[in-house]
C-alpha positions as MATLAB code, in Angstrom:
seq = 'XXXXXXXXXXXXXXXXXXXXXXXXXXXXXXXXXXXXXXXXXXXXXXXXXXXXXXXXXXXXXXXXXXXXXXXXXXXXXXXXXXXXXXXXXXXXXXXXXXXXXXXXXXXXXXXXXXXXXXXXXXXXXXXXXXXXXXXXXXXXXXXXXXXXXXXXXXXXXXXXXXXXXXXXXXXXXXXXXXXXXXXXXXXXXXXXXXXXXXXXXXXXXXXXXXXXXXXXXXXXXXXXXXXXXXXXXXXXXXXXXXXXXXXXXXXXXXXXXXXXXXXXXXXXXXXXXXXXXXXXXXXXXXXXXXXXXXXXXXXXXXXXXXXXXXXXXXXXXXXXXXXXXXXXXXXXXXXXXXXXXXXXXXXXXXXXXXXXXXXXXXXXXXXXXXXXXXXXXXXXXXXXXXXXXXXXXXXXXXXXXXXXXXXXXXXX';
ca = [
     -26.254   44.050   87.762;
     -22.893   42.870   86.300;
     -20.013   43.233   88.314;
     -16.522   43.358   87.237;
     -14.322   40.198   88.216;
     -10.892   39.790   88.706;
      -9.557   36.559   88.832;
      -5.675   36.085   89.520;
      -4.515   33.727   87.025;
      -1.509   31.434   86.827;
      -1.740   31.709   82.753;
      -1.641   35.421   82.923;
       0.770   35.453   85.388;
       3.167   33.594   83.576;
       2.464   35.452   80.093;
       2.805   38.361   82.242;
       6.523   37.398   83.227;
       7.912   36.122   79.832;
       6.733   39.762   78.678;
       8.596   41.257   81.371;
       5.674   42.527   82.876;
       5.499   43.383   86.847;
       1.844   43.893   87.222;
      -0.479   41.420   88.192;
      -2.418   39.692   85.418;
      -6.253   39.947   85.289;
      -9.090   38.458   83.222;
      -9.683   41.138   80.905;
     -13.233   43.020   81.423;
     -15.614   42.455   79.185;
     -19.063   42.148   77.671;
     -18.691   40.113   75.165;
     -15.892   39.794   71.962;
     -15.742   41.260   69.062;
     -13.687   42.852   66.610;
     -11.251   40.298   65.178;
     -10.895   38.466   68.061;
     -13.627   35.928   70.398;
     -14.608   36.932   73.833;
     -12.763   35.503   77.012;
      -9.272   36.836   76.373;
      -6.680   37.713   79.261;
      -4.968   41.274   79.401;
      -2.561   42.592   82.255;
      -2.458   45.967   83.097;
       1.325   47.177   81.649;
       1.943   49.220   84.796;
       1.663   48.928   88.364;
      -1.152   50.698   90.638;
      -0.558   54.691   90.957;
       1.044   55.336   94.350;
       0.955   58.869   96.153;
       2.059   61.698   94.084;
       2.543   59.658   91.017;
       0.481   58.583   88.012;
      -0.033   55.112   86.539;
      -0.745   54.590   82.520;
      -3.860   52.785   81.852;
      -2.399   50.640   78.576;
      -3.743   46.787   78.756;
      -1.657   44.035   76.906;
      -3.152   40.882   75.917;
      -1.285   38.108   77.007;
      -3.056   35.093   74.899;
      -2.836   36.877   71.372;
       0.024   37.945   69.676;
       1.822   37.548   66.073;
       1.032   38.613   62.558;
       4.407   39.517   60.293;
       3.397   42.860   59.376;
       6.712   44.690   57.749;
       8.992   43.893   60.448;
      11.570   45.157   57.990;
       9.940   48.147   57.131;
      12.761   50.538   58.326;
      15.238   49.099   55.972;
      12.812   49.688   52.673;
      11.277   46.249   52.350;
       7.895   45.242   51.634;
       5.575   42.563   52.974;
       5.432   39.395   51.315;
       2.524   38.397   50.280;
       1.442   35.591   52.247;
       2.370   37.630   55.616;
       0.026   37.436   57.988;
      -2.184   40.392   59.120;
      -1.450   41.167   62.823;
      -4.106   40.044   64.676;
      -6.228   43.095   66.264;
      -8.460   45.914   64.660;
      -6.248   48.474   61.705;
      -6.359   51.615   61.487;
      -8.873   50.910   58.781;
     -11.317   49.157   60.776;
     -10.952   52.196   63.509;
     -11.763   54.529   60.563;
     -14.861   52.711   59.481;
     -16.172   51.783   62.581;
     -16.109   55.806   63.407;
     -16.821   57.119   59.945;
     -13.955   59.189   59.880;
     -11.938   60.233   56.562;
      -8.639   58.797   55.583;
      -7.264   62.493   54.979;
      -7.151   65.797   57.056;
      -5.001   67.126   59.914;
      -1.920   68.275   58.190;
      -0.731   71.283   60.205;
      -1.937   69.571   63.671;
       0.782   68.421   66.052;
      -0.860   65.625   68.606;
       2.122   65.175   71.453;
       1.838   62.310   73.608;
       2.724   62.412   77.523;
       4.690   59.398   79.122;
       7.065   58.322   81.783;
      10.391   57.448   80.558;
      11.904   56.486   77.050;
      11.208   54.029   74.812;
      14.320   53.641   72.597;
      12.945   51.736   69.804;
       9.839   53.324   69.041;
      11.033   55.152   65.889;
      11.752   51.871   64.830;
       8.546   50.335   65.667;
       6.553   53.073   64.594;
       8.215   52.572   61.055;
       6.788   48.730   61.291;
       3.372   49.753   62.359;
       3.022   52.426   59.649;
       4.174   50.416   56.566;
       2.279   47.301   57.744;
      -1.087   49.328   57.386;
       0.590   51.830   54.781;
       0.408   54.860   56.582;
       2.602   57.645   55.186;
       6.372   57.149   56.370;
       6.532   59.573   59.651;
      10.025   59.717   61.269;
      12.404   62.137   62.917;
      14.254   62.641   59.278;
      11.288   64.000   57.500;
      10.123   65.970   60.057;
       7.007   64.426   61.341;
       7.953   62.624   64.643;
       9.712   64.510   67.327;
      10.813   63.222   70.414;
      11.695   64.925   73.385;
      12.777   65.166   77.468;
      10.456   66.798   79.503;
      12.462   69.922   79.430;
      12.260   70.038   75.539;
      15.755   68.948   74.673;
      16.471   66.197   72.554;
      18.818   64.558   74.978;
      19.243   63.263   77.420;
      16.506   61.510   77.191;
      15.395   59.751   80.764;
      15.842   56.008   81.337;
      13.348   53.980   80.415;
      10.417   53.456   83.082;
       8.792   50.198   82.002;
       6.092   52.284   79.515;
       7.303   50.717   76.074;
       3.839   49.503   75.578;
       1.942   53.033   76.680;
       4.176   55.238   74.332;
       3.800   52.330   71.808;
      -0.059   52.219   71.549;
       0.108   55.958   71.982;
       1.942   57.002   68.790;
       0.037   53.730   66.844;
      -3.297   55.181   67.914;
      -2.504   59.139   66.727;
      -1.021   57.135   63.612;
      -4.789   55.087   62.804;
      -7.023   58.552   63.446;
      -4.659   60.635   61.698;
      -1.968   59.498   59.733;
      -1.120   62.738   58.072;
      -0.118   64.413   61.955;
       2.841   65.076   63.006;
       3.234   63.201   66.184;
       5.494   64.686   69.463;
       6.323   62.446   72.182;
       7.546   64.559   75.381;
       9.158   61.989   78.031;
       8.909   62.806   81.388;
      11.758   61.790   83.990;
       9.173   59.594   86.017;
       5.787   59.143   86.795;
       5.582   61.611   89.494;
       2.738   63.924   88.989;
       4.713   66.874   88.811;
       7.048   65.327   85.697;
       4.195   64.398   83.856;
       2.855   67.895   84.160;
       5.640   69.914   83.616;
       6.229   67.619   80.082;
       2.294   68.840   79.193;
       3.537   72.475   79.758;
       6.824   71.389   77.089;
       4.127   69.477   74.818;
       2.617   72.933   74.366;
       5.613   74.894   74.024;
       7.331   72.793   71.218;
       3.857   73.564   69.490;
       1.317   70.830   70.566;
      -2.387   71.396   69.021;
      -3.822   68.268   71.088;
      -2.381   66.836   74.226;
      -2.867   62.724   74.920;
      -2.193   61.844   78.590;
      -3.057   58.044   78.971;
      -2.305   58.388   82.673;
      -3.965   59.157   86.239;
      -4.575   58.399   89.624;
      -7.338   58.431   92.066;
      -8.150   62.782   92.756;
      -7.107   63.431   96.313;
      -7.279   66.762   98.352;
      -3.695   68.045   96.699;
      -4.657   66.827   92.909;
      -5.600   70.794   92.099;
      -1.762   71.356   92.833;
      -1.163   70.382   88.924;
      -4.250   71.262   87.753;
      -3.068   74.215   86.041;
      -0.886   72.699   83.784;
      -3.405   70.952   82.015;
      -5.290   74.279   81.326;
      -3.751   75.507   77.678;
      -6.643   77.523   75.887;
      -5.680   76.976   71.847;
      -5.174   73.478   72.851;
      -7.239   70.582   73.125;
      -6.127   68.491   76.808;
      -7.192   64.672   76.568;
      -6.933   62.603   79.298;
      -8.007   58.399   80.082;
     -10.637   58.141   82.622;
      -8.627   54.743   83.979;
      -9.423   51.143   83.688;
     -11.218   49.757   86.957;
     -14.746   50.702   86.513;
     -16.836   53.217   88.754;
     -14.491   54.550   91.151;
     -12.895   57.701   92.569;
     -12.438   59.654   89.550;
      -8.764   59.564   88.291;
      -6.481   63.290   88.176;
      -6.163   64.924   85.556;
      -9.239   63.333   83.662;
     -11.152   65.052   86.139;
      -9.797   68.380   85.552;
     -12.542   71.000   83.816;
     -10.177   72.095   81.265;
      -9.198   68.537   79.841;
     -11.575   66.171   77.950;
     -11.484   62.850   79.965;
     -11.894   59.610   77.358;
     -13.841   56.644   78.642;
     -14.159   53.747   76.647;
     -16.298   50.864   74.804;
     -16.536   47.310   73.418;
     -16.510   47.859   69.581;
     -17.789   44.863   68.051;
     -18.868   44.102   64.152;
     -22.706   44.397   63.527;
     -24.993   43.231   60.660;
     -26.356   47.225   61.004;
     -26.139   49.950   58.416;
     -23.025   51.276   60.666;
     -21.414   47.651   60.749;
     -20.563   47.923   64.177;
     -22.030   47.769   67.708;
     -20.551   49.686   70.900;
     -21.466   49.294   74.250;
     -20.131   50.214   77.633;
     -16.437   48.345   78.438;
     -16.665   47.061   81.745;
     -13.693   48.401   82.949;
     -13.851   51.869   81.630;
     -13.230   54.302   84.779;
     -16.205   56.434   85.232;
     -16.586   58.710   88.564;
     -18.297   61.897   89.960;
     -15.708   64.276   91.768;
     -15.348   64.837   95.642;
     -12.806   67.424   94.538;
     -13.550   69.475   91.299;
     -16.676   71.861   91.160;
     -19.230   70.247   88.098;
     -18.486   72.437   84.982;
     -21.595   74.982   84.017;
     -21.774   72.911   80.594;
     -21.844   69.291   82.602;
     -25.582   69.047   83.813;
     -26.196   65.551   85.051;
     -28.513   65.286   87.406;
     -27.084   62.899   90.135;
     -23.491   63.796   90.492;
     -22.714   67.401   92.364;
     -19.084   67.526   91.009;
     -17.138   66.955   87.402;
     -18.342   63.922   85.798;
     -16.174   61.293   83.769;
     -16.583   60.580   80.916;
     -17.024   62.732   77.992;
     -16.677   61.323   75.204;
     -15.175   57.642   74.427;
     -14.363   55.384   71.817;
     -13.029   51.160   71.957;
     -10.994   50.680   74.765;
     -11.617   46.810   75.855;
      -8.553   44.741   74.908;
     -10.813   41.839   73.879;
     -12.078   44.403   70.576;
      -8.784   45.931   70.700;
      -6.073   46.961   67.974;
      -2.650   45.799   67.161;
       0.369   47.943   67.784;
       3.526   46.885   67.530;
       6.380   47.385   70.524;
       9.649   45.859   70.908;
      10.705   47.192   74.515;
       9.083   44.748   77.004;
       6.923   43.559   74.127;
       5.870   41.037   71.790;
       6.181   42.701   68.730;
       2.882   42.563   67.495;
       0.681   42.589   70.188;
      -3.266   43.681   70.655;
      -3.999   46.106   73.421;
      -6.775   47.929   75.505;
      -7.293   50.239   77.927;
      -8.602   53.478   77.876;
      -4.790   54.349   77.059;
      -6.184   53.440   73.431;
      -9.114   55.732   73.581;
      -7.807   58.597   74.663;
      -4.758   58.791   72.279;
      -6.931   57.939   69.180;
      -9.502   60.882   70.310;
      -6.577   63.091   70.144;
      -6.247   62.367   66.596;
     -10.083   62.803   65.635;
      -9.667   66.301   67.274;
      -6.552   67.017   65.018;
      -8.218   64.968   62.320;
     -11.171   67.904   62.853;
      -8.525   70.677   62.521;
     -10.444   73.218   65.313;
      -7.891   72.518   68.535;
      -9.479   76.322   69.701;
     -12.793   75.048   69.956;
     -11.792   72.925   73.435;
     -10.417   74.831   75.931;
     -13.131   72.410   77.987;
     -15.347   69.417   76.417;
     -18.199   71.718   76.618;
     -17.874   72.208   72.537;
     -18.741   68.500   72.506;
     -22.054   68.585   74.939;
     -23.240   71.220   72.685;
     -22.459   69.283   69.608;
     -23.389   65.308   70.886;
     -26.026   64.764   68.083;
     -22.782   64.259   66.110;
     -22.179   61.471   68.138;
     -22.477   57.618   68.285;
     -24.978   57.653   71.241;
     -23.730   53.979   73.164;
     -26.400   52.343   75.198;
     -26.063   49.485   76.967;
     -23.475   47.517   79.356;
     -21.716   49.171   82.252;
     -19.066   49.803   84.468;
     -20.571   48.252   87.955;
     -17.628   47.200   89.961;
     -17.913   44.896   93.348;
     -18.620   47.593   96.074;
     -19.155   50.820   94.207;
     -22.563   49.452   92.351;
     -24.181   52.442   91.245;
     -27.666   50.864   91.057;
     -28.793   51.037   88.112;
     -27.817   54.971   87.517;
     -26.121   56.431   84.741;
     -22.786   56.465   86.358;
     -22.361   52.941   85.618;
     -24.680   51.920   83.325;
     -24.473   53.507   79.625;
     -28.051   54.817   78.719;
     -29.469   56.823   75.907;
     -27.642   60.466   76.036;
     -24.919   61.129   78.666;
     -23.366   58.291   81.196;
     -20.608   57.784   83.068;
     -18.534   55.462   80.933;
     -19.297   55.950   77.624;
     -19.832   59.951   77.999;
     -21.521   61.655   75.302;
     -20.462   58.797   73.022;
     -18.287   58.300   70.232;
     -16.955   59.743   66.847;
     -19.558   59.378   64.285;
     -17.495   61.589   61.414;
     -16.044   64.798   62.546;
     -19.434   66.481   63.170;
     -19.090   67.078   67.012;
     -15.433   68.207   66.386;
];
């Protein structure tokens, strides 16, 4: 049984400080690299640990890759010259084709994003990311990107809480599944659990069809004081299962009425597909001490709500480039399940049927339309599952992969 390793390192933890960073730096989990990038990489988790009553995003920032020139002057109207380097990290394109999804659809869906504090460039930087990988142009001018406090206003808009990466990767990964959405980004005051879900209640009011929340925190005996908020019916509720294996499972993934997004290694195959998943070591996986098991969840060996439910790459070694310049390197590659949960939000809107998820249970009764991933798991030192499908992914439903991931829009 593998077991997830963290090693403190003095690398890291200097990358980690020239980024600004104040969480600790950790080898990145892994089985194995892939993507554009070789194995053995170092990411650090962009925020710190969740603390009581508050929520921590689950965005991963490698610290040993970075660069690529992209159209860093993409806001002013120029183009890329044509030597420029491609930023280093999967594209939209390769996200596409390793899910087999189309380059068209979702006009009409609005996918809002959920995160603590502002990030005041990320118009800007969302103009860079969009022309490098010649997305259609999606700003506040022509009416596709809206950003907003979490009391709907425009302004004020709350000081910034050290999430430039999050909201970053957030709006890059609704850009790469679905480039013709309009994207809302609702900006809580703080982390506190309350903020966050009081700004999913304003996500829905300023006309939200899918809801990203890349955020969580171990469930506890007053997580069910919020749950409510995550419950829209017409809406599809997404949340990140978390980044640190089999554990407690993380509020509000665990909620019944959102659809909680584990995560994979994606790595290029010589197979008709052309890619290989399997189960990222550090996707959060958990069975419920708190939340009832839904009627549509019927695993055998867990008695409450399972995570995950559904997945897609979320291991910064495999991961994609976004671009971020608050705290950031510019081009940077990233992981997390922050990643997978975001870019799921866009299949759904990509799909066009928000109505059909009030719950995931539309996707257990639809999983043949899924990439079924087998193989590689979530063990962590101390919560070793032995050899059961809470850790382990294994043909049909697991704990970190869930059902599996997008193959086409079939199961959506």
């Amino acid at each position: 049984m593998k077991t997830r390793i963290r090693i403190l390192t003095a690398l890291a933890a200097g990358a980690a400080a020239a980024l600004g960073l104040a969480a600790p730096a950790v080898a990145a989990p892994t089985h194995g690299g892939g993507g554009t990038k070789p194995s053995g990489g170092t990411s650090v988790a962009v925020c710190a640990a969740a603390t009581p009553g508050h929520a921590s995003c689950f965005a991963r920032l490698r610290t040993d890759v970075h660069g690529g020139s992209g159209v860093r002057g993409a806001a002013a109207g120029r183009s890329k010259p044509a030597n420029a380097a491609p930023p280093t990290g999967l594209s939209p394109a390769d996200l596409r084709a390793a899910y087999n999804l189309p380059s068209t659809g979702g006009a009409g869906q609005t996918v809002a994003i959920v995160d603590a504090g502002a990030e005041p460039n990320i118009e800007s930087d969302l103009a860079v990311y969009r022309a490098t990988y010649g997305l259609p142009a999606c700003t506040t001018a022509n009416g596709c990107f809206q950003v907003a406090n979490q009391r709907g206003a425009a302004s004020p808009l709350p000081p910034d809480q050290g999430w430039g990466v999050e909201i970053a990767l957030d709006v890059d990964m609704v850009s790469a599944a679905c480039p013709q959405c309009h994207i809302l980004l609702v900006e809580a005051d703080d982390a506190s659990n309350e903020n966050l879900a009081a700004s999913v209640d304003t996500a829905v009011a300023l006309g939200a069809t899918e809801v990203s929340n890349s955020y969580g925190g171990p469930e506890a005996s007053d997580s069910a004081q919020v749950a409510s908020h995550y419950s829209h019916p017409g809406v599809a509720i997404l949340a990140s299962t978390g980044d640190s294996g089999y554990q407690p499972a993380n509020a509000p993934a665990v909620y019944g009425s959102v659809i909680a997004v584990g995560g994979t290694t994606l790595t290029r195959a010589a197979t008709s597909r052309g890619w290989s998943e399997s189960a990222w070591s550090g996707a959060g996986s958990g069975c419920s001490a708190w939340f009832a098991k839904p009627a549509w969840q019927q695993d055998a060996n867990c008695p409450g709500r399972m995570t995950a439910d559904v997945s897609a790459d979320a291991d910064p070694n495999t991961g994609p480039a976004i671009y971020c310049t608050d705290g950031c390197p510019g081009w940077g590659v990233v992981g997390g399940t922050s990643v997978s949960s975001p870019f799921l939000a866009g299949v759904v809107a990509l799909a066009g049927h928000p109505g059909r998820f009030p719950d995931a249970s539309y996707l257990y009764a639809h999983a043949s339309g899924l990439n079924d991933v087998v193989g590689g798991n979530n063990s962590v030192s101390g919560m070793d599952c032995g050899g059961d499908y809470q850790c382990n992914a294994v043909a049909d439903y697991d704990g970190p992969t869930g059902l599996g991931t997008p193959n086409g829009l079939a199961a959506f």
